[in-house]
Amino acid sequence: MHIQFKRMEAKLRSVDLIVEVHDARVALTGRNPEFYSRIYAIRPHILVLNKMDLIAEKHRGIQHILWTDCKRRAKIALRDLQKVMLNCLRQDNRFNRTVRPEYQVMVIGIPNVGKSSLVNSMRNSNLGLKASAVAEGARPGVTTRVQTRVRILDNPPIYVLDTPGILYPNTRNAEDILKIALCDLMLESKTRPNYAADYLLYWLNKNRDFSYVDYFQLPNGPCDDLPILLKEICKIKSLRTEVAYPTGKLERWDLDKALSLFLQMYRHNKLTDHFLDEDILFREKF
C-alpha cells in the first residue's frame, strides 16, 4: 500500500481532478481513509458509486453522489459524470498547470469496484472505440500499478490515469471485513468464503429478506444454520462429489459447490436488495 500511495502522490502535480470509485452495495464501508489526508485534500474530488443495479431504488436518493453501472455502459450515468467532471475542471484554479491545454484525471478506489471499467466506458462512449484501453476483470488485483494515461475526450482533451485498488490495512471491524469479502472486493486468500457466506445468511435473516428461500426453493423455509442450508442446497441441486479413501471411492454432498452457489446468488444480483449498509444509515438518522 505504501509504495502505491507514493506512486500516486508523485503524479498529483500533473493531476487536475480525483475521481473515487466505490461499490454502491457498501457505500459507507471500506473506503480508504488514507485517501482523504493524502489525496483529496490536494485536488477536487468526485465520488462515484458503481454497480447501482445491485441495490434498491430507495437507497439512491443521496444528492451530490454519482451512481453508475459501468459494466452495462449506462450512457445517462456516464454523461452525468462527464458533466460534473467538466464543471470541476473548469472551476478549479490550475496554478502551475495553466500552460497545459489538456486536463488529467486520476481514478482511485479500493480493489474490484470498477475503476478500469469506468475508464474504458468513458473512453468508448466519447471516442466510439470498442477495444479496452486498460485491463479489467471480475476479481480484485487486475490493475497492479499506476497505468499510462488514457485519452477519454477530445474537446477539451481529457486524460485519465487508472490506479491499483488500495484497501485500508488497519480495519479493525470484523463486520466491515466480511462485507468487503462478500462483495468480492478482496482476494479470497485473505479470508475464508464460508465466513462471507455465514455473514450473508445472518444479514439476510436479520433484514427479513427471505428471497434466498424462493431462489433455492427451500422446502423448510428460512434457515439460520449455514451447514444445514448448504446440505439442503446440495439435495435440491443434486450436488455430489467423489472422495477417495483407502478402501475405495465414496460419494458425498459437494458442500463447496453449494457454498459457491450461495455466494454467487448475492454477487450476481439474484436477491431483492444487495445494499449492506442500511444499518449504518439507520444509526446516522437516529
PDB file of C-alpha atoms in Angstrom:
ATOM      1  CA  MET A   1       0.000   0.000   0.000  1.00  0.00           C
ATOM      2  CA  HIS A   2       2.768   2.455   0.939  1.00  0.00           C
ATOM      3  CA  ILE A   3       4.563   2.030  -2.404  1.00  0.00           C
ATOM      4  CA  GLN A   4       1.385   2.514  -4.451  1.00  0.00           C
ATOM      5  CA  PHE A   5       0.456   5.626  -2.464  1.00  0.00           C
ATOM      6  CA  LYS A   6       3.899   7.098  -3.120  1.00  0.00           C
ATOM      7  CA  ARG A   7       3.492   6.491  -6.851  1.00  0.00           C
ATOM      8  CA  MET A   8       0.054   8.115  -6.856  1.00  0.00           C
ATOM      9  CA  GLU A   9       1.285  11.117  -4.871  1.00  0.00           C
ATOM     10  CA  ALA A  10       4.152  11.540  -7.332  1.00  0.00           C
ATOM     11  CA  LYS A  11       1.580  12.001 -10.121  1.00  0.00           C
ATOM     12  CA  LEU A  12      -0.542  14.584  -8.260  1.00  0.00           C
ATOM     13  CA  ARG A  13       1.428  17.575  -9.552  1.00  0.00           C
ATOM     14  CA  SER A  14       0.040  16.936 -13.056  1.00  0.00           C
ATOM     15  CA  VAL A  15      -3.471  15.873 -11.916  1.00  0.00           C
ATOM     16  CA  ASP A  16      -6.437  18.272 -12.043  1.00  0.00           C
ATOM     17  CA  LEU A  17      -9.196  16.083 -10.559  1.00  0.00           C
ATOM     18  CA  ILE A  18      -9.616  12.945  -8.429  1.00  0.00           C
ATOM     19  CA  VAL A  19     -12.462  10.521  -9.171  1.00  0.00           C
ATOM     20  CA  GLU A  20     -13.039   7.965  -6.404  1.00  0.00           C
ATOM     21  CA  VAL A  21     -14.977   4.852  -7.427  1.00  0.00           C
ATOM     22  CA  HIS A  22     -16.673   2.766  -4.735  1.00  0.00           C
ATOM     23  CA  ASP A  23     -19.134  -0.129  -4.621  1.00  0.00           C
ATOM     24  CA  ALA A  24     -22.737   1.045  -4.084  1.00  0.00           C
ATOM     25  CA  ARG A  25     -23.523  -2.085  -2.037  1.00  0.00           C
ATOM     26  CA  VAL A  26     -21.128  -0.898   0.690  1.00  0.00           C
ATOM     27  CA  ALA A  27     -21.352   2.839   0.102  1.00  0.00           C
ATOM     28  CA  LEU A  28     -20.227   3.689   3.655  1.00  0.00           C
ATOM     29  CA  THR A  29     -17.958   0.725   4.356  1.00  0.00           C
ATOM     30  CA  GLY A  30     -14.414   0.071   3.235  1.00  0.00           C
ATOM     31  CA  ARG A  31     -13.485   3.492   1.826  1.00  0.00           C
ATOM     32  CA  ASN A  32      -9.806   4.048   2.498  1.00  0.00           C
ATOM     33  CA  PRO A  33      -9.388   6.979   4.952  1.00  0.00           C
ATOM     34  CA  GLU A  34      -5.803   7.468   3.747  1.00  0.00           C
ATOM     35  CA  PHE A  35      -7.260   8.907   0.532  1.00  0.00           C
ATOM     36  CA  TYR A  36      -8.709  11.851   2.496  1.00  0.00           C
ATOM     37  CA  SER A  37      -5.491  13.093   4.049  1.00  0.00           C
ATOM     38  CA  ARG A  38      -3.086  12.273   1.225  1.00  0.00           C
ATOM     39  CA  ILE A  39      -5.081  12.704  -1.995  1.00  0.00           C
ATOM     40  CA  TYR A  40      -8.428  14.553  -1.640  1.00  0.00           C
ATOM     41  CA  ALA A  41      -7.037  17.478   0.328  1.00  0.00           C
ATOM     42  CA  ILE A  42      -4.879  18.450  -2.640  1.00  0.00           C
ATOM     43  CA  ARG A  43      -7.266  18.212  -5.612  1.00  0.00           C
ATOM     44  CA  PRO A  44     -11.045  18.423  -6.274  1.00  0.00           C
ATOM     45  CA  HIS A  45     -12.763  15.114  -5.589  1.00  0.00           C
ATOM     46  CA  ILE A  46     -15.813  13.326  -7.069  1.00  0.00           C
ATOM     47  CA  LEU A  47     -17.311  10.165  -5.526  1.00  0.00           C
ATOM     48  CA  VAL A  48     -18.791   7.644  -7.983  1.00  0.00           C
ATOM     49  CA  LEU A  49     -20.841   4.764  -6.553  1.00  0.00           C
ATOM     50  CA  ASN A  50     -20.669   1.974  -9.115  1.00  0.00           C
ATOM     51  CA  LYS A  51     -22.820  -1.182  -9.512  1.00  0.00           C
ATOM     52  CA  MET A  52     -26.035   0.749  -8.841  1.00  0.00           C
ATOM     53  CA  ASP A  53     -28.006  -2.092 -10.479  1.00  0.00           C
ATOM     54  CA  LEU A  54     -27.317  -4.195  -7.377  1.00  0.00           C
ATOM     55  CA  ILE A  55     -29.174  -2.013  -4.854  1.00  0.00           C
ATOM     56  CA  ALA A  56     -32.814  -0.984  -4.496  1.00  0.00           C
ATOM     57  CA  GLU A  57     -34.097   2.377  -5.783  1.00  0.00           C
ATOM     58  CA  LYS A  58     -34.828   3.626  -2.248  1.00  0.00           C
ATOM     59  CA  HIS A  59     -31.083   3.790  -1.493  1.00  0.00           C
ATOM     60  CA  ARG A  60     -30.256   6.050  -4.463  1.00  0.00           C
ATOM     61  CA  GLY A  61     -31.738   9.290  -3.131  1.00  0.00           C
ATOM     62  CA  ILE A  62     -28.471  10.796  -1.924  1.00  0.00           C
ATOM     63  CA  GLN A  63     -27.535  14.066  -3.637  1.00  0.00           C
ATOM     64  CA  HIS A  64     -24.087  15.109  -4.916  1.00  0.00           C
ATOM     65  CA  ILE A  65     -23.039  11.493  -5.484  1.00  0.00           C
ATOM     66  CA  LEU A  66     -22.955   9.930  -8.941  1.00  0.00           C
ATOM     67  CA  TRP A  67     -24.448   6.463  -9.425  1.00  0.00           C
ATOM     68  CA  THR A  68     -23.159   4.368 -12.315  1.00  0.00           C
ATOM     69  CA  ASP A  69     -23.228   0.868 -13.772  1.00  0.00           C
ATOM     70  CA  CYS A  70     -20.035   0.733 -15.825  1.00  0.00           C
ATOM     71  CA  LYS A  71     -20.341  -2.873 -16.936  1.00  0.00           C
ATOM     72  CA  ARG A  72     -23.587  -2.094 -18.755  1.00  0.00           C
ATOM     73  CA  ARG A  73     -22.150   1.136 -20.175  1.00  0.00           C
ATOM     74  CA  ALA A  74     -25.096   3.205 -18.884  1.00  0.00           C
ATOM     75  CA  LYS A  75     -24.904   6.266 -21.149  1.00  0.00           C
ATOM     76  CA  ILE A  76     -27.013   8.598 -18.965  1.00  0.00           C
ATOM     77  CA  ALA A  77     -24.840   7.970 -15.898  1.00  0.00           C
ATOM     78  CA  LEU A  78     -21.667   8.446 -17.941  1.00  0.00           C
ATOM     79  CA  ARG A  79     -22.956  11.742 -19.351  1.00  0.00           C
ATOM     80  CA  ASP A  80     -23.794  12.935 -15.834  1.00  0.00           C
ATOM     81  CA  LEU A  81     -20.300  12.054 -14.657  1.00  0.00           C
ATOM     82  CA  GLN A  82     -18.697  13.797 -17.617  1.00  0.00           C
ATOM     83  CA  LYS A  83     -20.760  16.941 -16.951  1.00  0.00           C
ATOM     84  CA  VAL A  84     -19.705  17.079 -13.291  1.00  0.00           C
ATOM     85  CA  MET A  85     -16.084  16.419 -14.225  1.00  0.00           C
ATOM     86  CA  LEU A  86     -16.052  19.281 -16.729  1.00  0.00           C
ATOM     87  CA  ASN A  87     -17.620  21.654 -14.182  1.00  0.00           C
ATOM     88  CA  CYS A  88     -14.982  20.770 -11.588  1.00  0.00           C
ATOM     89  CA  LEU A  89     -12.128  21.044 -14.072  1.00  0.00           C
ATOM     90  CA  ARG A  90     -13.210  24.448 -15.361  1.00  0.00           C
ATOM     91  CA  GLN A  91     -13.872  25.950 -11.924  1.00  0.00           C
ATOM     92  CA  ASP A  92     -10.659  24.869 -10.210  1.00  0.00           C
ATOM     93  CA  ASN A  93      -7.566  27.090 -10.302  1.00  0.00           C
ATOM     94  CA  ARG A  94      -4.827  25.213 -12.139  1.00  0.00           C
ATOM     95  CA  PHE A  95      -1.905  27.407 -10.997  1.00  0.00           C
ATOM     96  CA  ASN A  96       1.283  25.837 -12.430  1.00  0.00           C
ATOM     97  CA  ARG A  97      -0.725  23.815 -14.957  1.00  0.00           C
ATOM     98  CA  THR A  98      -2.321  26.773 -16.768  1.00  0.00           C
ATOM     99  CA  VAL A  99       0.043  26.469 -19.728  1.00  0.00           C
ATOM    100  CA  ARG A 100      -1.110  22.923 -20.465  1.00  0.00           C
ATOM    101  CA  PRO A 101      -4.231  22.717 -22.652  1.00  0.00           C
ATOM    102  CA  GLU A 102      -5.230  19.211 -21.570  1.00  0.00           C
ATOM    103  CA  TYR A 103      -6.690  18.016 -18.282  1.00  0.00           C
ATOM    104  CA  GLN A 104      -5.619  14.945 -16.337  1.00  0.00           C
ATOM    105  CA  VAL A 105      -7.891  12.930 -14.027  1.00  0.00           C
ATOM    106  CA  MET A 106      -6.818  10.222 -11.572  1.00  0.00           C
ATOM    107  CA  VAL A 107      -9.259   7.376 -10.817  1.00  0.00           C
ATOM    108  CA  ILE A 108      -8.764   5.773  -7.395  1.00  0.00           C
ATOM    109  CA  GLY A 109     -10.557   3.401  -5.008  1.00  0.00           C
ATOM    110  CA  ILE A 110     -10.332   0.018  -3.298  1.00  0.00           C
ATOM    111  CA  PRO A 111      -9.933  -3.184  -5.389  1.00  0.00           C
ATOM    112  CA  ASN A 112     -12.604  -4.504  -7.785  1.00  0.00           C
ATOM    113  CA  VAL A 113     -15.050  -1.585  -7.552  1.00  0.00           C
ATOM    114  CA  GLY A 114     -14.991  -0.929 -11.304  1.00  0.00           C
ATOM    115  CA  LYS A 115     -12.260   1.693 -11.785  1.00  0.00           C
ATOM    116  CA  SER A 116     -10.922   0.167 -15.009  1.00  0.00           C
ATOM    117  CA  SER A 117     -14.461  -0.451 -16.277  1.00  0.00           C
ATOM    118  CA  LEU A 118     -15.265   3.227 -15.709  1.00  0.00           C
ATOM    119  CA  VAL A 119     -12.175   4.356 -17.647  1.00  0.00           C
ATOM    120  CA  ASN A 120     -12.999   2.050 -20.571  1.00  0.00           C
ATOM    121  CA  SER A 121     -16.672   3.069 -20.536  1.00  0.00           C
ATOM    122  CA  MET A 122     -15.897   6.803 -20.724  1.00  0.00           C
ATOM    123  CA  ARG A 123     -13.332   6.243 -23.464  1.00  0.00           C
ATOM    124  CA  ASN A 124     -15.598   4.013 -25.550  1.00  0.00           C
ATOM    125  CA  SER A 125     -18.638   6.274 -25.083  1.00  0.00           C
ATOM    126  CA  ASN A 126     -16.872   9.502 -26.075  1.00  0.00           C
ATOM    127  CA  LEU A 127     -14.433   8.303 -28.727  1.00  0.00           C
ATOM    128  CA  GLY A 128     -16.506   5.480 -30.222  1.00  0.00           C
ATOM    129  CA  LEU A 129     -13.785   2.894 -29.589  1.00  0.00           C
ATOM    130  CA  LYS A 130     -14.654  -0.699 -28.681  1.00  0.00           C
ATOM    131  CA  ALA A 131     -11.298  -2.090 -27.566  1.00  0.00           C
ATOM    132  CA  SER A 132     -10.444  -1.726 -23.872  1.00  0.00           C
ATOM    133  CA  ALA A 133      -7.596   0.648 -23.101  1.00  0.00           C
ATOM    134  CA  VAL A 134      -6.932  -0.810 -19.638  1.00  0.00           C
ATOM    135  CA  ALA A 135      -7.324  -4.379 -18.396  1.00  0.00           C
ATOM    136  CA  GLU A 136     -10.402  -5.173 -16.334  1.00  0.00           C
ATOM    137  CA  GLY A 137     -11.727  -8.313 -14.674  1.00  0.00           C
ATOM    138  CA  ALA A 138     -14.309  -9.636 -12.207  1.00  0.00           C
ATOM    139  CA  ARG A 139     -11.748 -10.120  -9.446  1.00  0.00           C
ATOM    140  CA  PRO A 140      -9.602  -7.836  -7.292  1.00  0.00           C
ATOM    141  CA  GLY A 141      -5.989  -7.146  -8.208  1.00  0.00           C
ATOM    142  CA  VAL A 142      -6.184  -6.917 -12.022  1.00  0.00           C
ATOM    143  CA  THR A 143      -4.588  -3.446 -12.040  1.00  0.00           C
ATOM    144  CA  THR A 144      -1.251  -3.708 -10.230  1.00  0.00           C
ATOM    145  CA  ARG A 145       0.356  -0.297 -10.866  1.00  0.00           C
ATOM    146  CA  VAL A 146      -0.452   3.268 -11.919  1.00  0.00           C
ATOM    147  CA  GLN A 147      -1.278   2.955 -15.618  1.00  0.00           C
ATOM    148  CA  THR A 148      -0.216   5.019 -18.637  1.00  0.00           C
ATOM    149  CA  ARG A 149      -2.733   7.809 -19.133  1.00  0.00           C
ATOM    150  CA  VAL A 150      -5.730   7.131 -21.397  1.00  0.00           C
ATOM    151  CA  ARG A 151      -7.463   9.780 -23.530  1.00  0.00           C
ATOM    152  CA  ILE A 152     -11.238   9.801 -22.887  1.00  0.00           C
ATOM    153  CA  LEU A 153     -12.308  13.092 -24.516  1.00  0.00           C
ATOM    154  CA  ASP A 154     -11.051  15.240 -27.403  1.00  0.00           C
ATOM    155  CA  ASN A 155     -12.745  18.580 -26.679  1.00  0.00           C
ATOM    156  CA  PRO A 156     -11.480  19.565 -24.222  1.00  0.00           C
ATOM    157  CA  PRO A 157      -8.664  16.988 -24.187  1.00  0.00           C
ATOM    158  CA  ILE A 158      -9.017  14.903 -21.019  1.00  0.00           C
ATOM    159  CA  TYR A 159      -6.719  12.063 -19.996  1.00  0.00           C
ATOM    160  CA  VAL A 160      -7.305   9.538 -17.202  1.00  0.00           C
ATOM    161  CA  LEU A 161      -4.836   7.664 -15.006  1.00  0.00           C
ATOM    162  CA  ASP A 162      -6.102   4.277 -13.793  1.00  0.00           C
ATOM    163  CA  THR A 163      -4.625   3.161 -10.449  1.00  0.00           C
ATOM    164  CA  PRO A 164      -4.481  -0.104  -8.465  1.00  0.00           C
ATOM    165  CA  GLY A 165      -7.057  -0.628  -5.741  1.00  0.00           C
ATOM    166  CA  ILE A 166      -5.774   0.040  -2.230  1.00  0.00           C
ATOM    167  CA  LEU A 167      -7.516  -1.412   0.830  1.00  0.00           C
ATOM    168  CA  TYR A 168      -7.065   0.218   4.224  1.00  0.00           C
ATOM    169  CA  PRO A 169      -4.864  -2.270   6.163  1.00  0.00           C
ATOM    170  CA  ASN A 170      -5.903  -1.181   9.660  1.00  0.00           C
ATOM    171  CA  THR A 171      -9.582  -2.135   9.503  1.00  0.00           C
ATOM    172  CA  ARG A 172     -10.477  -3.443  12.969  1.00  0.00           C
ATOM    173  CA  ASN A 173     -14.180  -4.031  12.456  1.00  0.00           C
ATOM    174  CA  ALA A 174     -14.821  -7.696  11.595  1.00  0.00           C
ATOM    175  CA  GLU A 175     -18.202  -6.883  10.033  1.00  0.00           C
ATOM    176  CA  ASP A 176     -16.603  -4.395   7.627  1.00  0.00           C
ATOM    177  CA  ILE A 177     -14.127  -7.052   6.507  1.00  0.00           C
ATOM    178  CA  LEU A 178     -16.954  -9.557   5.955  1.00  0.00           C
ATOM    179  CA  LYS A 179     -18.914  -7.024   3.889  1.00  0.00           C
ATOM    180  CA  ILE A 180     -15.885  -6.342   1.712  1.00  0.00           C
ATOM    181  CA  ALA A 181     -15.262 -10.075   1.284  1.00  0.00           C
ATOM    182  CA  LEU A 182     -18.917 -10.727   0.441  1.00  0.00           C
ATOM    183  CA  CYS A 183     -18.797  -8.084  -2.303  1.00  0.00           C
ATOM    184  CA  ASP A 184     -15.635  -9.740  -3.681  1.00  0.00           C
ATOM    185  CA  LEU A 185     -13.551  -6.611  -3.070  1.00  0.00           C
ATOM    186  CA  MET A 186     -10.597  -8.503  -1.594  1.00  0.00           C
ATOM    187  CA  LEU A 187      -8.702 -11.634  -2.576  1.00  0.00           C
ATOM    188  CA  GLU A 188     -10.306 -14.853  -1.317  1.00  0.00           C
ATOM    189  CA  SER A 189      -6.904 -15.885   0.031  1.00  0.00           C
ATOM    190  CA  LYS A 190      -7.270 -13.077   2.609  1.00  0.00           C
ATOM    191  CA  THR A 191     -10.423 -14.577   4.126  1.00  0.00           C
ATOM    192  CA  ARG A 192     -12.460 -17.788   4.017  1.00  0.00           C
ATOM    193  CA  PRO A 193     -15.517 -17.977   1.724  1.00  0.00           C
ATOM    194  CA  ASN A 194     -17.531 -19.751   4.421  1.00  0.00           C
ATOM    195  CA  TYR A 195     -17.136 -16.697   6.684  1.00  0.00           C
ATOM    196  CA  ALA A 196     -18.604 -14.459   3.966  1.00  0.00           C
ATOM    197  CA  ALA A 197     -21.425 -16.957   3.327  1.00  0.00           C
ATOM    198  CA  ASP A 198     -22.226 -17.202   7.044  1.00  0.00           C
ATOM    199  CA  TYR A 199     -22.394 -13.403   7.251  1.00  0.00           C
ATOM    200  CA  LEU A 200     -24.638 -13.278   4.173  1.00  0.00           C
ATOM    201  CA  LEU A 201     -27.088 -15.729   5.759  1.00  0.00           C
ATOM    202  CA  TYR A 202     -27.053 -13.723   9.003  1.00  0.00           C
ATOM    203  CA  TRP A 203     -27.601 -10.460   7.104  1.00  0.00           C
ATOM    204  CA  LEU A 204     -30.495 -11.857   5.038  1.00  0.00           C
ATOM    205  CA  ASN A 205     -32.335 -13.234   8.071  1.00  0.00           C
ATOM    206  CA  LYS A 206     -31.649 -10.114  10.140  1.00  0.00           C
ATOM    207  CA  ASN A 207     -33.223  -7.939   7.428  1.00  0.00           C
ATOM    208  CA  ARG A 208     -36.032 -10.445   6.863  1.00  0.00           C
ATOM    209  CA  ASP A 209     -35.022 -10.842   3.245  1.00  0.00           C
ATOM    210  CA  PHE A 210     -36.086 -14.410   2.572  1.00  0.00           C
ATOM    211  CA  SER A 211     -35.720 -14.208  -1.198  1.00  0.00           C
ATOM    212  CA  TYR A 212     -33.000 -16.861  -0.907  1.00  0.00           C
ATOM    213  CA  VAL A 213     -35.718 -19.316   0.147  1.00  0.00           C
ATOM    214  CA  ASP A 214     -37.557 -18.772  -3.135  1.00  0.00           C
ATOM    215  CA  TYR A 215     -34.340 -18.715  -5.148  1.00  0.00           C
ATOM    216  CA  PHE A 216     -33.263 -22.165  -3.949  1.00  0.00           C
ATOM    217  CA  GLN A 217     -36.854 -23.406  -3.404  1.00  0.00           C
ATOM    218  CA  LEU A 218     -36.068 -24.486   0.148  1.00  0.00           C
ATOM    219  CA  PRO A 219     -38.870 -26.798   1.351  1.00  0.00           C
ATOM    220  CA  ASN A 220     -38.438 -25.939   5.050  1.00  0.00           C
ATOM    221  CA  GLY A 221     -38.347 -22.155   4.692  1.00  0.00           C
ATOM    222  CA  PRO A 222     -35.709 -19.827   6.201  1.00  0.00           C
ATOM    223  CA  CYS A 223     -32.654 -21.320   7.892  1.00  0.00           C
ATOM    224  CA  ASP A 224     -30.126 -19.803  10.304  1.00  0.00           C
ATOM    225  CA  ASP A 225     -27.554 -22.607  10.185  1.00  0.00           C
ATOM    226  CA  LEU A 226     -25.131 -22.451   7.239  1.00  0.00           C
ATOM    227  CA  PRO A 227     -24.089 -26.166   7.182  1.00  0.00           C
ATOM    228  CA  ILE A 228     -27.753 -27.228   7.200  1.00  0.00           C
ATOM    229  CA  LEU A 229     -28.565 -24.722   4.449  1.00  0.00           C
ATOM    230  CA  LEU A 230     -25.673 -25.925   2.280  1.00  0.00           C
ATOM    231  CA  LYS A 231     -26.791 -29.530   2.661  1.00  0.00           C
ATOM    232  CA  GLU A 232     -30.316 -28.531   1.603  1.00  0.00           C
ATOM    233  CA  ILE A 233     -28.905 -26.788  -1.480  1.00  0.00           C
ATOM    234  CA  CYS A 234     -26.928 -29.946  -2.307  1.00  0.00           C
ATOM    235  CA  LYS A 235     -30.092 -32.046  -2.124  1.00  0.00           C
ATOM    236  CA  ILE A 236     -32.106 -29.635  -4.280  1.00  0.00           C
ATOM    237  CA  LYS A 237     -29.358 -29.181  -6.896  1.00  0.00           C
ATOM    238  CA  SER A 238     -28.120 -32.809  -6.696  1.00  0.00           C
ATOM    239  CA  LEU A 239     -24.601 -31.644  -5.905  1.00  0.00           C
ATOM    240  CA  ARG A 240     -22.378 -34.644  -5.212  1.00  0.00           C
ATOM    241  CA  THR A 241     -18.660 -35.317  -5.368  1.00  0.00           C
ATOM    242  CA  GLU A 242     -16.491 -38.412  -5.027  1.00  0.00           C
ATOM    243  CA  VAL A 243     -13.890 -38.731  -2.272  1.00  0.00           C
ATOM    244  CA  ALA A 244     -11.081 -41.280  -2.494  1.00  0.00           C
ATOM    245  CA  TYR A 245     -10.454 -43.467   0.566  1.00  0.00           C
ATOM    246  CA  PRO A 246      -8.022 -46.400   1.021  1.00  0.00           C
ATOM    247  CA  THR A 247     -10.983 -48.747   0.736  1.00  0.00           C
ATOM    248  CA  GLY A 248     -12.350 -47.099  -2.418  1.00  0.00           C
ATOM    249  CA  LYS A 249     -14.358 -44.071  -3.526  1.00  0.00           C
ATOM    250  CA  LEU A 250     -17.313 -42.704  -1.626  1.00  0.00           C
ATOM    251  CA  GLU A 251     -19.877 -40.155  -2.725  1.00  0.00           C
ATOM    252  CA  ARG A 252     -20.763 -37.200  -0.511  1.00  0.00           C
ATOM    253  CA  TRP A 253     -22.539 -33.872  -0.777  1.00  0.00           C
ATOM    254  CA  ASP A 254     -20.490 -31.190  -2.570  1.00  0.00           C
ATOM    255  CA  LEU A 255     -20.719 -28.522   0.124  1.00  0.00           C
ATOM    256  CA  ASP A 256     -18.038 -26.376  -1.538  1.00  0.00           C
ATOM    257  CA  LYS A 257     -20.138 -26.108  -4.705  1.00  0.00           C
ATOM    258  CA  ALA A 258     -23.231 -25.261  -2.648  1.00  0.00           C
ATOM    259  CA  LEU A 259     -21.231 -22.565  -0.836  1.00  0.00           C
ATOM    260  CA  SER A 260     -20.148 -21.106  -4.180  1.00  0.00           C
ATOM    261  CA  LEU A 261     -23.757 -21.053  -5.465  1.00  0.00           C
ATOM    262  CA  PHE A 262     -24.938 -19.300  -2.303  1.00  0.00           C
ATOM    263  CA  LEU A 263     -22.321 -16.547  -2.678  1.00  0.00           C
ATOM    264  CA  GLN A 264     -22.990 -16.220  -6.419  1.00  0.00           C
ATOM    265  CA  MET A 265     -26.666 -15.647  -5.635  1.00  0.00           C
ATOM    266  CA  TYR A 266     -25.661 -12.399  -3.924  1.00  0.00           C
ATOM    267  CA  ARG A 267     -22.815 -11.390  -6.232  1.00  0.00           C
ATOM    268  CA  HIS A 268     -24.842 -11.998  -9.413  1.00  0.00           C
ATOM    269  CA  ASN A 269     -27.859  -9.883  -8.441  1.00  0.00           C
ATOM    270  CA  LYS A 270     -30.360 -12.641  -7.621  1.00  0.00           C
ATOM    271  CA  LEU A 271     -31.776 -11.157  -4.407  1.00  0.00           C
ATOM    272  CA  THR A 272     -34.361  -8.475  -3.651  1.00  0.00           C
ATOM    273  CA  ASP A 273     -31.747  -5.983  -2.424  1.00  0.00           C
ATOM    274  CA  HIS A 274     -27.964  -6.028  -2.056  1.00  0.00           C
ATOM    275  CA  PHE A 275     -27.318  -2.871  -0.010  1.00  0.00           C
ATOM    276  CA  LEU A 276     -25.315  -3.909   3.087  1.00  0.00           C
ATOM    277  CA  ASP A 277     -25.004  -0.539   4.862  1.00  0.00           C
ATOM    278  CA  GLU A 278     -28.638   0.168   5.712  1.00  0.00           C
ATOM    279  CA  ASP A 279     -27.957  -0.362   9.423  1.00  0.00           C
ATOM    280  CA  ILE A 280     -25.277   2.363   9.303  1.00  0.00           C
ATOM    281  CA  LEU A 281     -27.710   4.784   7.647  1.00  0.00           C
ATOM    282  CA  PHE A 282     -30.301   3.968  10.314  1.00  0.00           C
ATOM    283  CA  ARG A 283     -27.819   4.712  13.123  1.00  0.00           C
ATOM    284  CA  GLU A 284     -26.850   8.024  11.482  1.00  0.00           C
ATOM    285  CA  LYS A 285     -30.509   9.107  11.288  1.00  0.00           C
ATOM    286  CA  PHE A 286     -31.249   8.355  14.915  1.00  0.00           C
TER     287      PHE A 286
END
